[in-house]
């Protein structure tokens, strides 16, 4: 199991948090995704055999959010 932490440009509302969590948590290979609203971060655990960190970044960006690429950390 791999982990990723993504720093986003500011989140404007709690519904943004739910939208991101919902999209990631229904993605094949994602075990858990959690948005830290006040820190504007997304943490996720995923199976790298089913989905990549790049896929997860693209998924968040596809929802209209800006991921600060220099602040993406794979653990």
GROMACS .gro file of C-alpha atoms in nm:
model
   75
    1UNK     CA    1   0.000   0.000   0.000
    2UNK     CA    2   0.133   0.343  -0.096
    3UNK     CA    3   0.045   0.682   0.045
    4UNK     CA    4   0.029   1.029  -0.107
    5UNK     CA    5  -0.016   1.376   0.037
    6UNK     CA    6  -0.126   1.651  -0.203
    7UNK     CA    7  -0.125   2.023  -0.122
    8UNK     CA    8  -0.405   2.209  -0.295
    9UNK     CA    9  -0.462   2.575  -0.360
   10UNK     CA   10  -0.715   2.696  -0.105
   11UNK     CA   11  -1.036   2.502  -0.062
   12UNK     CA   12  -1.328   2.740  -0.046
   13UNK     CA   13  -1.598   2.532   0.123
   14UNK     CA   14  -1.666   2.207   0.309
   15UNK     CA   15  -1.862   2.073   0.011
   16UNK     CA   16  -1.534   2.080  -0.184
   17UNK     CA   17  -1.393   1.844   0.075
   18UNK     CA   18  -1.682   1.602   0.031
   19UNK     CA   19  -1.654   1.618  -0.349
   20UNK     CA   20  -1.284   1.528  -0.347
   21UNK     CA   21  -1.319   1.255  -0.084
   22UNK     CA   22  -1.615   1.105  -0.270
   23UNK     CA   23  -1.432   1.097  -0.602
   24UNK     CA   24  -1.115   0.944  -0.461
   25UNK     CA   25  -1.283   0.696  -0.227
   26UNK     CA   26  -1.480   0.550  -0.519
   27UNK     CA   27  -1.167   0.509  -0.735
   28UNK     CA   28  -1.052   0.150  -0.782
   29UNK     CA   29  -0.737   0.090  -0.581
   30UNK     CA   30  -0.794   0.369  -0.328
   31UNK     CA   31  -0.816   0.229   0.023
   32UNK     CA   32  -0.881   0.562   0.196
   33UNK     CA   33  -0.883   0.931   0.106
   34UNK     CA   34  -0.920   1.218   0.353
   35UNK     CA   35  -0.920   1.593   0.297
   36UNK     CA   36  -0.769   1.813   0.567
   37UNK     CA   37  -0.977   2.123   0.499
   38UNK     CA   38  -0.787   2.378   0.710
   39UNK     CA   39  -0.451   2.264   0.571
   40UNK     CA   40  -0.580   2.233   0.211
   41UNK     CA   41  -0.428   1.885   0.188
   42UNK     CA   42  -0.548   1.550   0.060
   43UNK     CA   43  -0.410   1.227   0.205
   44UNK     CA   44  -0.474   0.895   0.037
   45UNK     CA   45  -0.369   0.532   0.071
   46UNK     CA   46  -0.379   0.332  -0.250
   47UNK     CA   47  -0.272   0.009  -0.419
   48UNK     CA   48  -0.011   0.107  -0.674
   49UNK     CA   49  -0.095  -0.206  -0.876
   50UNK     CA   50  -0.440  -0.061  -0.948
   51UNK     CA   51  -0.390   0.317  -0.955
   52UNK     CA   52  -0.092   0.553  -0.956
   53UNK     CA   53  -0.020   0.872  -0.766
   54UNK     CA   54  -0.033   1.055  -1.099
   55UNK     CA   55  -0.383   0.914  -1.157
   56UNK     CA   56  -0.496   1.051  -0.821
   57UNK     CA   57  -0.351   1.396  -0.890
   58UNK     CA   58  -0.525   1.397  -1.229
   59UNK     CA   59  -0.852   1.293  -1.068
   60UNK     CA   60  -0.840   1.588  -0.824
   61UNK     CA   61  -0.742   1.828  -1.101
   62UNK     CA   62  -1.025   1.692  -1.316
   63UNK     CA   63  -1.265   1.808  -1.045
   64UNK     CA   64  -1.138   2.163  -1.097
   65UNK     CA   65  -0.888   2.194  -0.813
   66UNK     CA   66  -0.524   2.300  -0.843
   67UNK     CA   67  -0.268   2.059  -0.701
   68UNK     CA   68   0.063   2.222  -0.615
   69UNK     CA   69   0.288   1.974  -0.795
   70UNK     CA   70   0.595   2.076  -0.595
   71UNK     CA   71   0.407   1.982  -0.277
   72UNK     CA   72   0.300   1.629  -0.371
   73UNK     CA   73   0.465   1.371  -0.147
   74UNK     CA   74   0.458   0.996  -0.200
   75UNK     CA   75   0.520   0.796   0.115
   0.00000   0.00000   0.00000
